[in-house]
mmCIF file of C-alpha atoms in Angstrom:
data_model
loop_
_atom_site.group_PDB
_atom_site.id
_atom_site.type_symbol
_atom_site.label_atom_id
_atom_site.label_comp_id
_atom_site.label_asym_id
_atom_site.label_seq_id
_atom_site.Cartn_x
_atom_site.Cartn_y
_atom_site.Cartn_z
ATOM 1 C CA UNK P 1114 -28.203 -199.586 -63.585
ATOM 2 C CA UNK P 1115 -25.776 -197.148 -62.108
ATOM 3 C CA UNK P 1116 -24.256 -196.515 -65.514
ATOM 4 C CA UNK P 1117 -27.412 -195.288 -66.919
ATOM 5 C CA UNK P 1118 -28.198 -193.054 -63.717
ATOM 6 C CA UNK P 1119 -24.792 -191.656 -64.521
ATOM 7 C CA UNK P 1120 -25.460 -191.416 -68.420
ATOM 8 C CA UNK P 1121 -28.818 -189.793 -67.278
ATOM 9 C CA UNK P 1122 -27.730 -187.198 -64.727
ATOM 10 C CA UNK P 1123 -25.254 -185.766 -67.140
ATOM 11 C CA UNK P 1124 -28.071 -185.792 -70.012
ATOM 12 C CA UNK P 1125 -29.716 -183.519 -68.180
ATOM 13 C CA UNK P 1126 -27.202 -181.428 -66.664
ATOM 14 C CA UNK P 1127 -25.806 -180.889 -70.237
ATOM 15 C CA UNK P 1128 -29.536 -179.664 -70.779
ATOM 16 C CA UNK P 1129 -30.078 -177.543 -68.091
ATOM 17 C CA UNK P 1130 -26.609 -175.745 -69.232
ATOM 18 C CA UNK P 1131 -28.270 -175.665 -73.038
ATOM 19 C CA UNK P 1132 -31.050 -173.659 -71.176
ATOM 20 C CA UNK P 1133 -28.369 -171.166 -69.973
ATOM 21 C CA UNK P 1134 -26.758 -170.427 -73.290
ATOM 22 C CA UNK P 1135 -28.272 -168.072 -75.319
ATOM 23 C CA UNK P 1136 -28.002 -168.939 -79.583
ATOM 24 C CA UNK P 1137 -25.288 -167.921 -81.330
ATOM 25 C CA UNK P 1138 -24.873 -163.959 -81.325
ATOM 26 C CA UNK P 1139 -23.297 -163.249 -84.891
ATOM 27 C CA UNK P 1140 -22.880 -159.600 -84.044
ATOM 28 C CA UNK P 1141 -21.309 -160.452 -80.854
ATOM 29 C CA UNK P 1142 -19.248 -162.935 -81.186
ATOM 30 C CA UNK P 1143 -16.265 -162.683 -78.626
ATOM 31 C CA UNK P 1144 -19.203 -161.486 -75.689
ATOM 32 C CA UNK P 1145 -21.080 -164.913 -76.939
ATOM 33 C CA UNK P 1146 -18.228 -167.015 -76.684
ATOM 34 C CA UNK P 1147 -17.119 -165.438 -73.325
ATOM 35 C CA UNK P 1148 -20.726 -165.901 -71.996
ATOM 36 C CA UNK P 1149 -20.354 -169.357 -73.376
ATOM 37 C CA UNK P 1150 -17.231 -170.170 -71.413
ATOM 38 C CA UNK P 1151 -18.520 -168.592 -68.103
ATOM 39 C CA UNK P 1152 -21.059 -171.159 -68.506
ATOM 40 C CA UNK P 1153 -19.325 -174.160 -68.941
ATOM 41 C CA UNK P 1154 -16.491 -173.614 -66.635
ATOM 42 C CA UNK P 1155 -18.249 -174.877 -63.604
ATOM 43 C CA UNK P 1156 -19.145 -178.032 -65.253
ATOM 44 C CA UNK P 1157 -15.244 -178.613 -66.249
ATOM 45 C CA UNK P 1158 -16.601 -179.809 -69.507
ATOM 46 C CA UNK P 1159 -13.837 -181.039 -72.343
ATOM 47 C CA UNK P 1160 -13.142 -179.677 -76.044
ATOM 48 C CA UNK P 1161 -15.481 -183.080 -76.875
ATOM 49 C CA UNK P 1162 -18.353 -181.358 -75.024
ATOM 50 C CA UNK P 1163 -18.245 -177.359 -75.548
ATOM 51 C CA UNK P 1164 -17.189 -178.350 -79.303
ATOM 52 C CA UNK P 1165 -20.813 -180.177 -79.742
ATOM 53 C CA UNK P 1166 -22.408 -177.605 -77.319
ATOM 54 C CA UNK P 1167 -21.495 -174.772 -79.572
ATOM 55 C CA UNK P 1168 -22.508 -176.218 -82.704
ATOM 56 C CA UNK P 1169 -26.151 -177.343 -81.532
ATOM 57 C CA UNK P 1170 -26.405 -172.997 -80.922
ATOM 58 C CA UNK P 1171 -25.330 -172.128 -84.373
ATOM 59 C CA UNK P 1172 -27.624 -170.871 -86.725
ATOM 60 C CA UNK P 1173 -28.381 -172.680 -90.243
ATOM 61 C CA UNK P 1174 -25.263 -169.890 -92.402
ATOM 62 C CA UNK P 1175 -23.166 -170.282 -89.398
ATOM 63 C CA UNK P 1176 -22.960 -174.302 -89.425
ATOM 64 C CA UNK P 1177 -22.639 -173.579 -93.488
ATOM 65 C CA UNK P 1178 -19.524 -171.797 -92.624
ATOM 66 C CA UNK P 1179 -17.731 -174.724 -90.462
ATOM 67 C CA UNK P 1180 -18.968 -177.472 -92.382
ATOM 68 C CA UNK P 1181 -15.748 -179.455 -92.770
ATOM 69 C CA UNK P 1182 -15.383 -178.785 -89.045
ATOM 70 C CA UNK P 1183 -18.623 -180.564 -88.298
ATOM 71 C CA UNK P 1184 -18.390 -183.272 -91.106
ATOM 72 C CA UNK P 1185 -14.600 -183.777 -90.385
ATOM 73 C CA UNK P 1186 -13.323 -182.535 -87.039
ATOM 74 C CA UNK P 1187 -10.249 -182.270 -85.964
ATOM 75 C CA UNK P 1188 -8.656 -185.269 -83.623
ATOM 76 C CA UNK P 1189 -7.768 -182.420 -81.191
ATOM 77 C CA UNK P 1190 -8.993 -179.184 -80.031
ATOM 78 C CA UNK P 1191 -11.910 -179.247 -81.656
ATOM 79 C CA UNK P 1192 -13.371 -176.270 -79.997
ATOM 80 C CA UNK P 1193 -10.094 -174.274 -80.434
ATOM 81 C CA UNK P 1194 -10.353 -175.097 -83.809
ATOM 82 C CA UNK P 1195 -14.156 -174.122 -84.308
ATOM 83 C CA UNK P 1196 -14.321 -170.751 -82.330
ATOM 84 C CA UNK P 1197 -11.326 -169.648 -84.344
ATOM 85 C CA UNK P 1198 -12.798 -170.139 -87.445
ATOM 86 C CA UNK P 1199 -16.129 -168.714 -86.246
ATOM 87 C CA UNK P 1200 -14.024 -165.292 -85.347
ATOM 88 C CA UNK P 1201 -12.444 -164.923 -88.852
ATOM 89 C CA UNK P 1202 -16.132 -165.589 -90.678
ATOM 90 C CA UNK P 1203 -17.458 -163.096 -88.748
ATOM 91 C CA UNK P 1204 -15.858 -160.794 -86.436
ATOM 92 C CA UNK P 1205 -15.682 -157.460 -88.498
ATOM 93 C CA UNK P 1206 -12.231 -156.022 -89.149
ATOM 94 C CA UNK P 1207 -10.454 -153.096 -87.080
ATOM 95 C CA UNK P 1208 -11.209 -151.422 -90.197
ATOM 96 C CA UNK P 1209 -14.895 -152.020 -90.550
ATOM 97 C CA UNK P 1210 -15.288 -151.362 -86.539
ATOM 98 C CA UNK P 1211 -12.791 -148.002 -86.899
ATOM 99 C CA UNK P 1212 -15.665 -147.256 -90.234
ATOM 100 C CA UNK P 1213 -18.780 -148.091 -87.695
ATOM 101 C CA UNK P 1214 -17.741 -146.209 -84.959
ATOM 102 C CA UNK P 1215 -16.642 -143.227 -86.672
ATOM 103 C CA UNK P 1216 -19.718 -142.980 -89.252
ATOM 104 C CA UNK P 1217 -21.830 -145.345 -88.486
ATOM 105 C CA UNK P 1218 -23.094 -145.494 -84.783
ATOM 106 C CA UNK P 1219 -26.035 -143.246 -83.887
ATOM 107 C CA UNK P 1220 -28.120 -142.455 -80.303
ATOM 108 C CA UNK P 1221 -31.430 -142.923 -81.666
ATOM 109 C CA UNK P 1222 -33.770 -144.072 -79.281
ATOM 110 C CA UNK P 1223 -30.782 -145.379 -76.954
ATOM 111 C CA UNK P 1224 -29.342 -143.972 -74.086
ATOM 112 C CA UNK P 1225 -26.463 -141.655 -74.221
ATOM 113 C CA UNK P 1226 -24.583 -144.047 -71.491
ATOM 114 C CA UNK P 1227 -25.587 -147.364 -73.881
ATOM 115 C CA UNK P 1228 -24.277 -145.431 -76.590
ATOM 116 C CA UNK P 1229 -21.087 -144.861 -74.820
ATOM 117 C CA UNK P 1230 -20.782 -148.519 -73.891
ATOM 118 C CA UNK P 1231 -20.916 -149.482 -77.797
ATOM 119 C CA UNK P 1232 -18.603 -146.904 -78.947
ATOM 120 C CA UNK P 1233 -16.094 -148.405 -76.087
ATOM 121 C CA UNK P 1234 -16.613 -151.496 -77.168
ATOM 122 C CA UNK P 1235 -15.448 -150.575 -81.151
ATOM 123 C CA UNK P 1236 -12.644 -148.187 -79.606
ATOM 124 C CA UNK P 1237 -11.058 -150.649 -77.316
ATOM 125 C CA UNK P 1238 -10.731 -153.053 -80.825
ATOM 126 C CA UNK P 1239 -9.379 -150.535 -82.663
ATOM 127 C CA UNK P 1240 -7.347 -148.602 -80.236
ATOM 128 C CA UNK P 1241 -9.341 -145.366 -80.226
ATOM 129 C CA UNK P 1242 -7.840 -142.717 -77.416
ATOM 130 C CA UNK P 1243 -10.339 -141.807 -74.830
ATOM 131 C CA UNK P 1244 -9.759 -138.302 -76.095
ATOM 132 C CA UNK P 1245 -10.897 -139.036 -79.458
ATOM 133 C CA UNK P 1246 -13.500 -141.355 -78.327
ATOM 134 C CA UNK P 1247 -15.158 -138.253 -76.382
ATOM 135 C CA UNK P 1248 -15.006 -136.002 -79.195
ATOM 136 C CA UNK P 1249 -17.018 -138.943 -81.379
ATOM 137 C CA UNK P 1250 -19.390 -139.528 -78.371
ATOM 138 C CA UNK P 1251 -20.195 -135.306 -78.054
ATOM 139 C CA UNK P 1252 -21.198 -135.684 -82.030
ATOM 140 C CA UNK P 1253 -23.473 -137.835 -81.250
ATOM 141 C CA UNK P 1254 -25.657 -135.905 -78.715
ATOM 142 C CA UNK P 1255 -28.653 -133.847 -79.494
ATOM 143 C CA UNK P 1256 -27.364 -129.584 -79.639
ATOM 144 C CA UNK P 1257 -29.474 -129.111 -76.906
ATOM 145 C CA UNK P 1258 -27.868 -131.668 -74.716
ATOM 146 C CA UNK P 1259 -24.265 -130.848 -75.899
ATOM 147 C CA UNK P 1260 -24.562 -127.016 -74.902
ATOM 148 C CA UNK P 1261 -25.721 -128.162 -71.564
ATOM 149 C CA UNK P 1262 -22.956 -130.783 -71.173
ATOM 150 C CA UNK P 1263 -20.049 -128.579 -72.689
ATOM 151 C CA UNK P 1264 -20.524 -126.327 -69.022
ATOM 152 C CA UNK P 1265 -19.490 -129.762 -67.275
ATOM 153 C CA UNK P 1266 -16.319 -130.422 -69.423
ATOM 154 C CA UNK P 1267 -14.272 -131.385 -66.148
ATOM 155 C CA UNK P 1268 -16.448 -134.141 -65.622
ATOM 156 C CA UNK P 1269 -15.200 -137.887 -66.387
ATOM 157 C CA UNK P 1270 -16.713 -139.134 -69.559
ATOM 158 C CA UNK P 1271 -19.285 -141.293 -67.833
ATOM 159 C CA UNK P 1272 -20.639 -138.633 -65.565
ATOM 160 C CA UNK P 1273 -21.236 -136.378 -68.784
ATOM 161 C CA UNK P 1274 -23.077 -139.604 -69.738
ATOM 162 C CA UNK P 1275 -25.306 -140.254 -67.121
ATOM 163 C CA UNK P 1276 -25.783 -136.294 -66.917
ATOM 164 C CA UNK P 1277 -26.978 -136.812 -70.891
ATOM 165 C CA UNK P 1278 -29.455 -139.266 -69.818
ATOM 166 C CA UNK P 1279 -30.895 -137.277 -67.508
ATOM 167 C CA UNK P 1280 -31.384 -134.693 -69.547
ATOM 168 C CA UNK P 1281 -33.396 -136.652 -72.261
ATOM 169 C CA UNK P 1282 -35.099 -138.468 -69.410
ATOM 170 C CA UNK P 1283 -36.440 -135.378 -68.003
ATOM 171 C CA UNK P 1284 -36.920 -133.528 -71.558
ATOM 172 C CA UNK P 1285 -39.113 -136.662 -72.124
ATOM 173 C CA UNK P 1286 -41.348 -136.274 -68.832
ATOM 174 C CA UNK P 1287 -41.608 -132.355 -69.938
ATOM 175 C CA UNK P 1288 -43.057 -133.691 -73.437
ATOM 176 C CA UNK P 1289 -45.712 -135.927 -71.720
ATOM 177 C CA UNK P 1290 -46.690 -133.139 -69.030
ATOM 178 C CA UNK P 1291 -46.663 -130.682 -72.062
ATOM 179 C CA UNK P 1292 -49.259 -132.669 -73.960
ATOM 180 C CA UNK P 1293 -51.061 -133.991 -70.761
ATOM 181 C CA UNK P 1294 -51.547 -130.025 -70.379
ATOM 182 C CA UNK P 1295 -52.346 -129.045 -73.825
ATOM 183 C CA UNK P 1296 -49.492 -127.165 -74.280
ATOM 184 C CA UNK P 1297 -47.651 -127.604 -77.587
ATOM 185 C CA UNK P 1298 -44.410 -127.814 -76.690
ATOM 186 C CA UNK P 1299 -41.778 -129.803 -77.857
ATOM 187 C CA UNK P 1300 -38.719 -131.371 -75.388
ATOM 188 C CA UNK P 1301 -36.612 -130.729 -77.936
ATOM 189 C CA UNK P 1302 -37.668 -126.874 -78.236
ATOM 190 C CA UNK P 1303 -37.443 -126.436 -74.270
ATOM 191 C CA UNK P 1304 -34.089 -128.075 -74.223
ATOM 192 C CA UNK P 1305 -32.922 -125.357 -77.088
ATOM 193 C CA UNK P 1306 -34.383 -122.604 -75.317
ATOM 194 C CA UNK P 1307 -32.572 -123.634 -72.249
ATOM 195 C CA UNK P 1308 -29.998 -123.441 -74.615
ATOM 196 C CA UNK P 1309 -30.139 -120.523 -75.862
ATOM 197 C CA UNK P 1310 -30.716 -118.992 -72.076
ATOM 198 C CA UNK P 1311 -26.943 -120.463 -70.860
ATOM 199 C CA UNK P 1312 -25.330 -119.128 -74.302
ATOM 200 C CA UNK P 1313 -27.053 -115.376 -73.078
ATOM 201 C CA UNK P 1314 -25.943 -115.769 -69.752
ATOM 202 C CA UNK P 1315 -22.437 -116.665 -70.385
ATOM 203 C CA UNK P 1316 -22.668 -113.956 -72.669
ATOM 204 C CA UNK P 1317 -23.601 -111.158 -70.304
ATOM 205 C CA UNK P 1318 -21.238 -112.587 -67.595
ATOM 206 C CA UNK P 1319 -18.675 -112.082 -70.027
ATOM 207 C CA UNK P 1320 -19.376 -108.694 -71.071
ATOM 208 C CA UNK P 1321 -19.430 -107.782 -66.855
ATOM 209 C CA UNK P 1322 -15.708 -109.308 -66.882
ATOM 210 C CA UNK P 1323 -14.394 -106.804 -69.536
ATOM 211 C CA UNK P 1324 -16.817 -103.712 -68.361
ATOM 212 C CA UNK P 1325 -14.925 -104.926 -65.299
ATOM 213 C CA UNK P 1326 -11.443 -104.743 -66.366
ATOM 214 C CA UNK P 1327 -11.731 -101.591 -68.369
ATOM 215 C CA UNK P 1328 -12.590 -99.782 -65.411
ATOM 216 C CA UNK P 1329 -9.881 -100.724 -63.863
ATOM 217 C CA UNK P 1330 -7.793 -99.477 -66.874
ATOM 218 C CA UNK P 1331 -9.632 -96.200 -66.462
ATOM 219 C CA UNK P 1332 -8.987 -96.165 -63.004
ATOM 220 C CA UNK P 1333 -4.964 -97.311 -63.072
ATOM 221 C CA UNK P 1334 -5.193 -94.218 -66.047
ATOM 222 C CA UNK P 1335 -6.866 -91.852 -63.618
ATOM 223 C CA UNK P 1336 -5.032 -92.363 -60.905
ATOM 224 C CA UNK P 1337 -1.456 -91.683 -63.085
ATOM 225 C CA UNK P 1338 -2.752 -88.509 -64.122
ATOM 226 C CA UNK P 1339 -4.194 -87.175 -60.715
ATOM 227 C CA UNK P 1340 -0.594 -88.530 -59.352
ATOM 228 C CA UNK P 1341 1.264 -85.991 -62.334
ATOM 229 C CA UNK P 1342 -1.365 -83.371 -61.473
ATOM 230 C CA UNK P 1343 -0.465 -83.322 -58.230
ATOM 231 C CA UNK P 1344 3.587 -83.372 -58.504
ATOM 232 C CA UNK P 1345 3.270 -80.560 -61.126
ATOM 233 C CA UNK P 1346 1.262 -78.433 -58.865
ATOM 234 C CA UNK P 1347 3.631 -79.360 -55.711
ATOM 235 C CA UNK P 1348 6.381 -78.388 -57.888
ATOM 236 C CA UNK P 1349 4.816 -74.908 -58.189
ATOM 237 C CA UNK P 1350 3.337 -74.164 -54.731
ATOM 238 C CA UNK P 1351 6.822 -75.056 -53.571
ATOM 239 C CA UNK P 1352 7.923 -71.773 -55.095
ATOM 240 C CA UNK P 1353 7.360 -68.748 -52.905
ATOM 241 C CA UNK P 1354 6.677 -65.679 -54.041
ATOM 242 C CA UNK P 1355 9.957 -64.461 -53.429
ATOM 243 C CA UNK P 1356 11.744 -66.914 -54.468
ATOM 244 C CA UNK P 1357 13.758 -65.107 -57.907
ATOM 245 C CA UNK P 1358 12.246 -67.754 -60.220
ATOM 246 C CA UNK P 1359 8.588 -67.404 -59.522
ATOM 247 C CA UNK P 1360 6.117 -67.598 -61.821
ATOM 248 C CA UNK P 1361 2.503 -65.269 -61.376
ATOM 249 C CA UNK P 1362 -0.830 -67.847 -62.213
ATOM 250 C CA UNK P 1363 -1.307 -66.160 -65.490
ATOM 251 C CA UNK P 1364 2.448 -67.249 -66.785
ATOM 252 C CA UNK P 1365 2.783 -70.339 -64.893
ATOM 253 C CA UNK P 1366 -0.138 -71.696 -66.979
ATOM 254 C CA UNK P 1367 0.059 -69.395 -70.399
ATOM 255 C CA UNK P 1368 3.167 -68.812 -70.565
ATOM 256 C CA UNK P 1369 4.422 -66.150 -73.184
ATOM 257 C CA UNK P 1370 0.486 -65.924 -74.499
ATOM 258 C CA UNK P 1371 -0.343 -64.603 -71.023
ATOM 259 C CA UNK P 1372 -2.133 -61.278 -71.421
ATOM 260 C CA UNK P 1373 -2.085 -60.716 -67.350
ATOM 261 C CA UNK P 1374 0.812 -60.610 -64.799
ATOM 262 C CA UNK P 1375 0.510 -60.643 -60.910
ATOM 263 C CA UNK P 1376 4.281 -59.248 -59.539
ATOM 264 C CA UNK P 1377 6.537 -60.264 -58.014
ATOM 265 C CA UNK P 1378 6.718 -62.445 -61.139
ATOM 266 C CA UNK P 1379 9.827 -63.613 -62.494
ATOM 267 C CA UNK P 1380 8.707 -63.853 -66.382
ATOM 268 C CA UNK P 1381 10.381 -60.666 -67.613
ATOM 269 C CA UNK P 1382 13.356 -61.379 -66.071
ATOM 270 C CA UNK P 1383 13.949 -64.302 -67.417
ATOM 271 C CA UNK P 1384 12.513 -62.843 -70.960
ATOM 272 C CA UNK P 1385 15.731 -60.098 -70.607
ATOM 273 C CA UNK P 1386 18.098 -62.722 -70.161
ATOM 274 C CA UNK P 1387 16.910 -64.662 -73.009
#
């Protein structure tokens, strides 16, 4: 009698743990099996166990593909034996994940911070920098959301993400109010033209920097000149009239071509000497 309570209560606890388990996720296989484990840790159940566990999940092409396993298992590690074979059937290559995440992988209808959790997945396989992984993840984006997000470049990667999905998020509730309204207006048309509005701005505040620094080049010019001006006529008002070189207005400036003299001016003097 006890036996069978025993037989019974472990019956259904390995049911209620069948419950937990989800069926066998080809296209995520490692996340599967590691959901798998977490599962049947608590219960401290042997290879016996999580070997027949895993194949009752497995779908009709997946049991096709450890046949021998099932037919013939192994006398030991039996689920060793069957998740490793399961992981060279179908876990794709570095290769074919390097292809998928470099060509492949699209936003869609997804969020720009799901999208980034994909491409980490595929990068972390294949050893992608973060670097190059941002670069792949900015391709991705709409134009209108990458001109926004290119202002915010000193921003950790998953900031600029959750800034991207609040961009589309609100470009979506602009679309519904738009044709709630009437108005025909597309998000993606008000998210260009907000676009468009940053590019013209950055613009002009550019053009004010260099209107900016060429007049200080006119000024730093100006000032030289007014500094030369200034020596030069220094130099010449520090001549007195009777000092033996001085030099009337008309031949300071004209010299010989002066047609005018004011005395006592030095010129012909210095013309005899000559």
């Amino acid at each position: 009698m006890k036996e069978e309570q025993e037989t019974s209560g472990m019956t259904l606890a390995a049911i209620s743990v069948s419950r937990k388990l989800p069926d066998f996720w080809v296209d995520m296989l490692r996340l599967w099996f590691s959901q798998f484990e977490a599962v049947m840790a608590p219960q401290k159940q042997g290879e016996e166990s999580k070997f027949n566990m895993v194949i009752s999940k497995l779908t009709k092409d997946a049991i096709q593909q450890v046949s021998d396993l099932v037919t013939s298992p192994p006398a030991n590690n039996k689920y060793a034996a069957l998740k490793e074979r399961l992981l060279q059937v179908y876990e794709e290559s570095a290769e074919r994940q390097f292809q998928k995440l470099v060509l492949e992988l699209e936003l869609s209808s997804q969020k720009p911070t799901h999208l980034l959790r994909r491409m980490r997945d595929l990068g972390r396989t294949t050893q992608v920098s973060d670097i190059t992984l941002k670069s792949l993840w900015m391709s991705r984006m709409p134009t209108s959301v990458r001109a926004v997000i290119t202002v915010c470049q000193d921003q950790s990667l998953d900031s600029l993400a959750a800034i991207a999905d609040k961009i589309l998020e609100n470009s979506k509730s602009f679309e519904i109010a738009a044709v709630t309204d009437g108005t025909a207006i597309t998000s993606q048309g008000a998210l260009t033209e907000l676009a468009n509005q940053m590019s013209k701005l950055m613009l002009e505040v550019a053009s004010l920097r260099n209107e900016v620094q060429s007049f200080k080049r006119r000024g730093s010019s100006r000032s030289r000149s007014l500094y030369s001006n200034r020596n030069r006529s220094s130099s010449r008002k520090s001549k007195a009239p009777g000092d033996p070189n001085w030099l009337c207005r008309f031949h300071y400036r004209f010299r010989k071509n002066a047609k005018r003299c004011e005395q006592p001016c030095a010129w012909r003097e210095k013309e005899a000497e000559n």
